[in-house]
Coordinates of C-alpha atoms in Angstrom, one line a residue:
Chain A
M1 CA 0.0 0.0 0.0
D2 CA 1.6 3.2 -1.1
T3 CA -0.7 5.6 0.7
T4 CA 1.3 8.0 2.9
R5 CA 0.3 9.8 6.0
R6 CA 0.7 13.0 4.0
S7 CA -1.9 12.0 1.4
F8 CA -4.4 11.4 4.2
L9 CA -3.7 14.7 5.8
T10 CA -3.8 16.5 2.5
T11 CA -7.3 15.0 2.0
A12 CA -8.2 15.8 5.6
V13 CA -7.4 19.5 5.5
G14 CA -7.9 20.1 1.8
A15 CA -11.6 19.6 1.3
A16 CA -14.2 22.3 1.7
G17 CA -11.8 24.9 2.9
A18 CA -11.3 23.1 6.2
A19 CA -9.9 25.1 9.1
A20 CA -6.5 24.1 10.2
V21 CA -7.2 24.8 13.8
P22 CA -10.5 23.5 15.3
P23 CA -12.5 26.0 17.4
I24 CA -11.8 26.0 21.2
A25 CA -15.2 24.5 21.9
A26 CA -14.5 21.6 19.6
Q27 CA -11.1 21.0 21.2
A28 CA -12.7 20.9 24.6
A29 CA -15.3 18.5 23.4
E30 CA -12.6 16.3 21.9
A31 CA -10.6 16.3 25.2
A32 CA -13.8 15.2 27.0
H33 CA -14.2 12.1 24.8
D34 CA -13.5 9.0 26.8
D35 CA -12.7 6.9 23.7
H36 CA -10.1 9.4 22.4
Q37 CA -11.9 9.6 19.1
D38 CA -11.8 12.8 17.1
I39 CA -14.7 14.0 15.0
P40 CA -13.3 16.8 13.0
P41 CA -15.6 19.8 13.0
D42 CA -15.6 20.0 9.2
V43 CA -16.2 16.3 8.4
A44 CA -19.9 16.9 7.8
L45 CA -19.0 19.5 5.2
R46 CA -16.5 17.2 3.6
V47 CA -18.9 14.3 3.4
R48 CA -21.6 16.6 1.9
S49 CA -19.0 17.9 -0.6
L50 CA -18.0 14.3 -1.5
E51 CA -21.6 13.2 -2.0
S52 CA -22.3 16.2 -4.3
L53 CA -19.2 15.3 -6.3
L54 CA -20.2 11.6 -6.6
V55 CA -23.7 12.5 -7.6
E56 CA -22.5 14.9 -10.2
K57 CA -20.1 12.3 -11.7
G58 CA -22.9 9.8 -11.7
L59 CA -21.1 7.5 -9.3
V60 CA -23.9 7.3 -6.7
D61 CA -27.6 7.7 -6.9
P62 CA -28.8 9.8 -4.0
A63 CA -32.0 7.7 -3.9
A64 CA -29.9 4.6 -3.3
L65 CA -28.2 6.4 -0.4
D66 CA -31.6 7.4 1.0
A67 CA -32.8 3.8 0.8
I68 CA -29.7 2.5 2.7
V69 CA -30.0 5.1 5.5
D70 CA -33.7 4.5 5.8
A71 CA -33.2 0.7 6.0
Y72 CA -30.9 1.0 9.0
E73 CA -32.7 3.8 10.7
R74 CA -36.2 2.4 10.4
Q75 CA -36.3 -1.3 9.3
I76 CA -33.3 -3.4 10.4
G77 CA -32.5 -3.4 14.1
P78 CA -32.4 -5.4 17.3
H79 CA -36.2 -5.7 17.2
I80 CA -35.6 -8.5 14.6
G81 CA -33.2 -10.4 16.8
A82 CA -35.6 -9.9 19.8
R83 CA -38.5 -11.6 17.8
V84 CA -36.2 -14.5 16.8
I85 CA -35.1 -15.0 20.5
A86 CA -38.7 -14.8 21.8
R87 CA -39.8 -17.4 19.3
A88 CA -36.9 -19.7 20.4
W89 CA -37.9 -19.3 24.0
T90 CA -41.5 -20.3 23.3
D91 CA -41.0 -22.9 20.6
P92 CA -38.4 -25.6 21.5
A93 CA -38.4 -27.1 18.0
F94 CA -37.7 -23.6 16.5
K95 CA -34.9 -23.2 19.1
R96 CA -33.3 -26.4 18.0
R97 CA -33.5 -25.3 14.3
L98 CA -32.1 -21.9 15.3
L99 CA -29.0 -23.4 17.0
D100 CA -28.5 -25.9 14.2
N101 CA -29.0 -23.5 11.3
A102 CA -29.8 -20.0 12.1
E103 CA -29.9 -18.9 8.5
E104 CA -32.7 -21.2 7.7
A105 CA -34.5 -20.6 11.0
I106 CA -34.7 -16.8 10.6
A107 CA -35.8 -17.3 7.0
E108 CA -38.9 -19.1 8.4
M109 CA -39.7 -15.7 10.0
G110 CA -39.1 -13.8 6.7
Y111 CA -35.5 -12.5 7.6
R112 CA -32.4 -12.9 5.5
G113 CA -29.0 -13.3 7.0
P114 CA -26.2 -15.1 5.2
H115 CA -23.8 -17.0 7.4
V116 CA -25.6 -16.1 10.7
F117 CA -25.2 -18.3 13.8
A118 CA -26.9 -18.2 17.2
V119 CA -24.9 -19.3 20.3
E120 CA -26.8 -20.2 23.5
N121 CA -26.2 -18.9 27.0
T122 CA -27.0 -21.2 29.9
P123 CA -26.4 -21.0 33.6
R124 CA -23.0 -22.8 32.9
V125 CA -22.0 -21.0 29.6
H126 CA -21.8 -17.3 28.8
N127 CA -21.1 -16.2 25.2
I128 CA -19.9 -12.8 24.1
I129 CA -19.4 -11.4 20.6
V130 CA -16.6 -9.1 19.4
C131 CA -14.7 -8.1 16.3
T132 CA -11.1 -7.4 17.2
L133 CA -10.0 -6.5 13.6
C134 CA -12.8 -4.1 12.6
S135 CA -16.6 -4.0 13.3
C136 CA -18.2 -7.2 12.1
Y137 CA -21.6 -7.6 13.6
P138 CA -24.8 -9.6 13.0
T139 CA -26.4 -6.7 11.1
S140 CA -29.2 -8.9 9.7
V141 CA -30.7 -9.4 13.1
L142 CA -29.3 -6.5 15.1
G143 CA -28.8 -3.6 12.6
L144 CA -25.7 -1.5 12.8
P145 CA -23.4 -1.8 15.8
P146 CA -23.2 0.8 18.6
V147 CA -20.1 3.0 18.9
W148 CA -18.8 1.1 21.9
Y149 CA -18.8 -2.2 20.0
K150 CA -16.5 -0.6 17.4
S151 CA -14.3 1.2 19.9
A152 CA -10.7 0.3 20.8
P153 CA -11.5 -0.5 24.5
Y154 CA -14.1 -3.2 23.6
R155 CA -12.2 -4.6 20.6
S156 CA -8.9 -4.9 22.6
R157 CA -10.0 -6.1 26.0
T158 CA -12.9 -8.5 25.3
V159 CA -10.6 -11.3 24.1
I160 CA -8.0 -11.0 26.8
D161 CA -10.2 -10.1 29.7
P162 CA -13.9 -10.9 28.9
R163 CA -14.8 -11.3 32.6
G164 CA -13.4 -7.8 33.4
V165 CA -15.3 -6.2 30.5
L166 CA -18.5 -8.1 31.5
S167 CA -18.1 -7.1 35.1
E168 CA -17.7 -3.4 34.2
L169 CA -20.8 -3.6 32.1
G170 CA -22.7 -5.1 35.0
V171 CA -22.7 -8.8 34.2
Q172 CA -21.5 -10.8 37.1
L173 CA -20.6 -14.5 36.3
D174 CA -19.9 -17.3 38.7
D175 CA -16.3 -18.3 38.9
D176 CA -17.0 -21.8 37.4
C177 CA -19.1 -20.5 34.6
E178 CA -17.5 -21.0 31.2
V179 CA -16.9 -17.9 29.1
R180 CA -16.8 -18.3 25.3
V181 CA -15.6 -15.3 23.3
W182 CA -16.5 -15.2 19.6
D183 CA -14.1 -13.0 17.6
S184 CA -15.9 -12.3 14.3
N185 CA -12.9 -12.4 12.0
A186 CA -14.6 -14.1 9.0
E187 CA -17.9 -13.5 7.2
L188 CA -19.7 -15.6 9.8
R189 CA -21.9 -13.6 12.1
Y190 CA -22.7 -14.6 15.6
F191 CA -25.5 -13.5 18.0
V192 CA -26.3 -14.7 21.5
L193 CA -29.5 -16.6 22.4
P194 CA -29.7 -15.3 26.0
E195 CA -31.2 -17.0 29.0
R196 CA -34.9 -16.6 29.5
P197 CA -35.3 -15.0 33.0
A198 CA -37.4 -16.5 35.7
G199 CA -40.8 -15.1 36.2
T200 CA -41.7 -14.8 32.5
E201 CA -43.5 -18.1 32.2
G202 CA -46.9 -16.5 31.5
L203 CA -45.6 -14.1 28.8
G204 CA -46.3 -14.4 25.1
E205 CA -43.9 -13.8 22.3
D206 CA -44.5 -10.0 22.0
A207 CA -44.1 -9.4 25.7
L208 CA -41.0 -11.5 25.8
A209 CA -39.5 -9.7 22.8
A210 CA -40.0 -6.4 24.6
L211 CA -37.5 -7.7 27.3
I212 CA -34.8 -8.6 24.9
T213 CA -32.3 -5.8 24.3
R214 CA -29.5 -5.5 21.8
D215 CA -26.8 -6.0 24.4
T216 CA -28.3 -9.3 25.6
M217 CA -27.8 -10.6 22.0
I218 CA -24.2 -9.4 22.0
G219 CA -23.6 -11.0 25.3
T220 CA -22.8 -7.9 27.3
A221 CA -26.1 -7.9 29.3
K222 CA -28.5 -10.4 30.8
V223 CA -32.2 -10.3 30.1
L224 CA -34.1 -8.9 33.1
P225 CA -37.6 -9.9 34.1
P226 CA -40.2 -7.2 33.7
A227 CA -40.2 -6.1 37.4
V228 CA -36.6 -5.1 37.6
R229 CA -36.3 -3.4 34.3
P230 CA -35.1 0.2 34.7
Chain B
M1 CA -0.6 -6.1 8.2
N2 CA 0.5 -5.7 11.8
G3 CA -1.5 -2.5 12.1
V4 CA -3.2 -0.8 15.1
H5 CA -6.5 -2.2 13.8
D6 CA -5.4 -5.7 15.1
M7 CA -6.5 -4.8 18.6
G8 CA -7.1 -8.1 20.2
G9 CA -5.2 -8.3 23.5
Q10 CA -4.0 -4.7 23.6
Q11 CA -4.1 -2.9 26.9
N12 CA -4.5 0.7 28.0
H13 CA -7.3 1.7 25.7
G14 CA -9.4 2.6 28.7
P15 CA -12.9 1.6 29.8
V16 CA -15.7 0.6 27.5
V17 CA -18.0 3.6 27.4
V18 CA -21.7 2.8 26.6
E19 CA -24.0 5.6 25.4
K20 CA -27.6 5.2 26.6
N21 CA -30.2 5.3 23.8
E22 CA -27.6 5.7 21.1
P23 CA -29.0 6.7 17.7
V24 CA -28.1 4.5 14.6
F25 CA -26.3 7.5 13.2
H26 CA -25.1 10.4 15.4
A27 CA -25.5 12.9 12.5
P28 CA -26.8 12.7 8.9
W29 CA -23.2 12.7 7.5
E30 CA -22.5 9.4 9.2
G31 CA -25.5 7.8 7.4
R32 CA -24.5 9.3 4.1
M33 CA -20.9 8.1 4.5
Y34 CA -22.1 4.6 5.3
A35 CA -24.5 4.5 2.4
M36 CA -21.9 5.9 -0.1
N37 CA -19.6 3.0 0.8
T38 CA -22.3 0.5 0.1
A39 CA -23.3 2.1 -3.2
L40 CA -19.7 2.6 -4.4
R41 CA -18.9 -1.1 -3.9
A42 CA -21.3 -1.8 -6.7
W43 CA -18.6 -0.5 -9.1
R44 CA -16.5 -3.5 -8.1
R45 CA -13.3 -1.4 -8.0
W46 CA -12.7 -3.0 -4.6
N47 CA -14.5 -5.6 -2.6
I48 CA -15.3 -6.0 1.1
D49 CA -11.8 -7.2 1.9
G50 CA -10.2 -4.4 -0.1
G51 CA -12.4 -1.9 1.8
R52 CA -11.2 -3.3 5.1
H53 CA -7.7 -3.1 3.9
G54 CA -8.3 0.5 3.0
T55 CA -9.4 1.2 6.6
E56 CA -6.4 -0.7 8.0
S57 CA -4.1 1.5 5.7
V58 CA -5.2 4.7 7.4
P59 CA -2.0 5.8 9.2
A60 CA -1.9 4.4 12.7
A61 CA -2.0 7.6 14.6
D62 CA -4.9 8.9 12.5
Y63 CA -6.7 5.5 12.8
L64 CA -6.8 5.8 16.6
R65 CA -7.7 9.5 16.6
M66 CA -10.5 9.4 14.1
S67 CA -14.1 8.5 14.8
Y68 CA -15.5 5.4 13.0
Y69 CA -17.1 7.1 10.1
A70 CA -14.4 9.7 9.7
R71 CA -12.1 6.7 9.1
W72 CA -14.6 5.5 6.5
Y73 CA -14.4 8.9 4.8
A74 CA -10.6 8.8 4.7
R75 CA -10.4 5.2 3.4
T76 CA -13.2 5.7 0.8
V77 CA -11.5 8.8 -0.7
E78 CA -8.2 7.0 -0.9
L79 CA -9.7 3.9 -2.5
M80 CA -11.5 6.1 -5.1
I81 CA -8.4 8.1 -5.9
R82 CA -6.3 4.9 -6.2
T83 CA -8.8 3.2 -8.5
G84 CA -9.2 6.3 -10.7
M85 CA -12.8 7.0 -9.8
V86 CA -12.1 10.5 -8.7
T87 CA -9.0 12.8 -8.5
R88 CA -7.7 14.5 -5.4
A89 CA -8.4 17.8 -7.0
E90 CA -12.1 16.8 -7.5
V91 CA -12.3 15.8 -3.8
D92 CA -10.7 19.0 -2.7
T93 CA -13.1 21.2 -4.8
G94 CA -16.2 19.0 -4.6
R95 CA -16.6 19.5 -8.4
P96 CA -16.0 17.1 -11.3
A97 CA -13.0 18.0 -13.4
Q98 CA -13.6 19.7 -16.7
G99 CA -14.5 17.2 -19.4
S100 CA -15.4 14.5 -16.8
V101 CA -18.0 12.2 -18.3
R102 CA -21.2 11.7 -16.2
L103 CA -21.8 8.0 -15.6
V104 CA -24.9 6.0 -14.7
P105 CA -24.8 5.0 -11.0
A106 CA -24.0 1.3 -10.5
M107 CA -26.5 0.9 -7.8
T108 CA -30.2 2.0 -7.9
A109 CA -32.4 2.5 -4.9
V110 CA -34.1 -0.9 -5.7
Q111 CA -30.7 -2.7 -5.8
A112 CA -29.6 -0.9 -2.6
R113 CA -32.7 -2.2 -0.7
A114 CA -32.0 -5.7 -2.0
V115 CA -28.3 -5.6 -0.9
V116 CA -29.2 -4.4 2.5
S117 CA -32.0 -6.9 3.1
N118 CA -30.4 -9.9 1.5
G119 CA -26.8 -9.5 2.6
V120 CA -24.0 -10.9 0.6
V121 CA -22.9 -14.6 0.4
Y122 CA -19.2 -15.3 0.7
S123 CA -19.3 -19.1 0.6
R124 CA -18.5 -20.8 -2.7
D125 CA -20.0 -23.9 -4.1
V126 CA -16.8 -25.4 -5.5
A127 CA -15.1 -28.7 -4.8
V128 CA -12.0 -28.0 -2.7
A129 CA -10.2 -30.6 -0.7
A130 CA -10.4 -30.2 3.1
N131 CA -7.0 -31.0 4.7
F132 CA -8.2 -30.8 8.3
A133 CA -11.0 -32.6 10.1
V134 CA -13.3 -31.9 13.0
G135 CA -11.6 -32.8 16.3
Q136 CA -8.1 -32.3 14.9
R137 CA -5.6 -30.2 16.8
V138 CA -3.9 -27.6 14.5
R139 CA -1.5 -24.7 14.8
M140 CA -2.0 -21.3 13.3
R141 CA 0.8 -20.3 11.1
N142 CA 3.2 -17.6 12.4
I143 CA 2.8 -15.2 9.5
H144 CA 3.3 -11.4 9.3
P145 CA 2.1 -10.3 5.9
T146 CA 2.3 -6.6 5.1
T147 CA -0.9 -7.1 3.1
H148 CA -4.4 -7.8 4.3
T149 CA -5.1 -10.8 6.6
R150 CA -7.8 -11.9 8.9
L151 CA -5.5 -14.0 11.1
P152 CA -5.3 -11.9 14.3
S153 CA -1.8 -11.5 15.8
Y154 CA -2.9 -12.9 19.1
A155 CA -3.7 -16.3 17.5
R156 CA -0.5 -16.7 15.4
G157 CA 1.5 -19.7 16.4
K158 CA -1.3 -20.9 18.8
T159 CA -2.9 -24.3 18.8
G160 CA -6.6 -24.9 18.7
T161 CA -9.1 -27.6 17.9
V162 CA -11.3 -27.8 14.7
E163 CA -14.9 -27.6 15.9
R164 CA -16.6 -27.4 12.6
D165 CA -15.9 -27.3 8.8
N166 CA -18.0 -24.4 7.5
G167 CA -17.3 -25.3 3.9
V168 CA -15.6 -23.3 1.2
F169 CA -15.3 -19.5 1.5
V170 CA -13.6 -16.6 -0.3
F171 CA -10.1 -16.1 1.0
P172 CA -9.7 -12.4 2.2
D173 CA -5.9 -12.3 2.0
T174 CA -5.9 -12.6 -1.8
N175 CA -9.4 -11.2 -2.5
A176 CA -8.5 -7.9 -0.8
H177 CA -5.8 -7.3 -3.4
L178 CA -7.8 -8.5 -6.4
L179 CA -5.6 -11.5 -6.6
G180 CA -8.5 -13.9 -6.9
E181 CA -11.0 -15.4 -4.4
K182 CA -8.8 -18.5 -3.8
P183 CA -11.8 -20.4 -2.3
Q184 CA -10.9 -22.7 0.5
H185 CA -12.3 -24.4 3.6
L186 CA -13.1 -22.2 6.6
Y187 CA -12.9 -24.0 9.9
L188 CA -14.3 -23.0 13.3
L189 CA -11.4 -23.2 15.8
R190 CA -11.7 -23.4 19.5
F191 CA -8.8 -22.1 21.6
A192 CA -8.4 -22.5 25.3
A193 CA -8.2 -19.1 26.8
R194 CA -5.0 -20.2 28.6
E195 CA -3.4 -21.1 25.3
L196 CA -3.8 -17.5 24.2
W197 CA -3.4 -15.6 27.4
G198 CA -1.5 -17.8 29.9
D199 CA -2.4 -19.0 33.3
A200 CA -4.2 -15.8 34.3
A201 CA -7.2 -17.0 32.2
K202 CA -9.7 -19.4 33.7
P203 CA -9.1 -23.0 32.7
Q204 CA -12.6 -23.5 31.4
D205 CA -12.8 -20.3 29.2
S206 CA -12.3 -20.4 25.5
L207 CA -12.2 -18.3 22.3
Y208 CA -13.6 -19.0 18.9
L209 CA -12.2 -17.9 15.5
N210 CA -12.9 -19.0 12.0
M211 CA -9.7 -19.9 10.2
W212 CA -9.1 -20.4 6.5
E213 CA -7.1 -23.5 5.3
D214 CA -4.1 -21.3 4.4
Y215 CA -3.8 -20.2 8.1
L216 CA -3.4 -23.7 9.4
E217 CA -0.6 -26.1 9.8
R218 CA -0.4 -29.7 11.1
I219 CA 1.1 -30.4 14.4

């Protein structure tokens, strides 16, 4: 790869008459970021300028961009995974199919997700999903990942200290519980089938789905019964 | 590439900070950047692995400093310039060069919806021999390519057990550089946490990775 640091910086400061020095307020906001990530104050302008260029050159169709943004903002998200999990909790045969072949099981419910796999949490086994190399995530059932999932702290520590990360996020595990970390380095996409909490025996699929959060399907939270939900 | 993107096992990045009620995109530009990436890939000047390699090629200090989608902006601009889709002058001015021919976008809104809802299949239905079997103990090669790879540093030279043969998949290490898909078996590997991280790890804990045939060697 022949890209130099200089070429990136040229791009970074060249577009849209970018200011070389960010305003004081932006610097302060940057310093306050816990994840040390810098959002340059002019990046919105640069992206708008890029889109305008690409549309004028006929390289992208703005209607295609609208469709993609709309799909992730309004259609594809953790509510899909929650429905799948609620079905698995209430239908043992479906649960078996989900664990055997999640791609086919979610297709029964009308969802598409190539190479998707469900891994089951039990009182003895806790699964947690990460992508150390980039940001691979089961988008077909959870939508786009949150910032923390893509952040250096989560990507770096989850593999070497999963119990520490889980503890900080409020998940306490027994010492003899087995932790399985899934590093999504290939095109296979994992999501967690969390444990069904006690006290939910009378609930139907919709009520159960409402309890199932995104993080419980990443493995960084446990599903709480209705009474103790914040 | 032994880049900063290969973060597994690094320390000192601080605590995991979770934002409550986080929106899908924090500002409209993030969504537009994400969508441009998807739409541009339809030109086939690069593929998913080449895009990842583009991100990994953002200089290390910039990679760590930039937000996620700022990184995508940087890598997409570089990939487009490198593949001749735009010039740096065009990016700087936001205007097509004089005499630039207006093309027909490679992805329509209908195609975009289909790609998002169907996903993309990376398995290949071709007959390739599998040289490893479920239950077999294998070692990850100790390789340090300067090019793209999906073999994380922390697993190189380590021993694991084949848990499943996923069948034949595109090989990112060649695909990223347009050197062919080199389809080969992809195996689910289980590593004992202690094999990777030493005795500080619990004896019952484990880590799973999917490994292509070319990453494995016999013990």
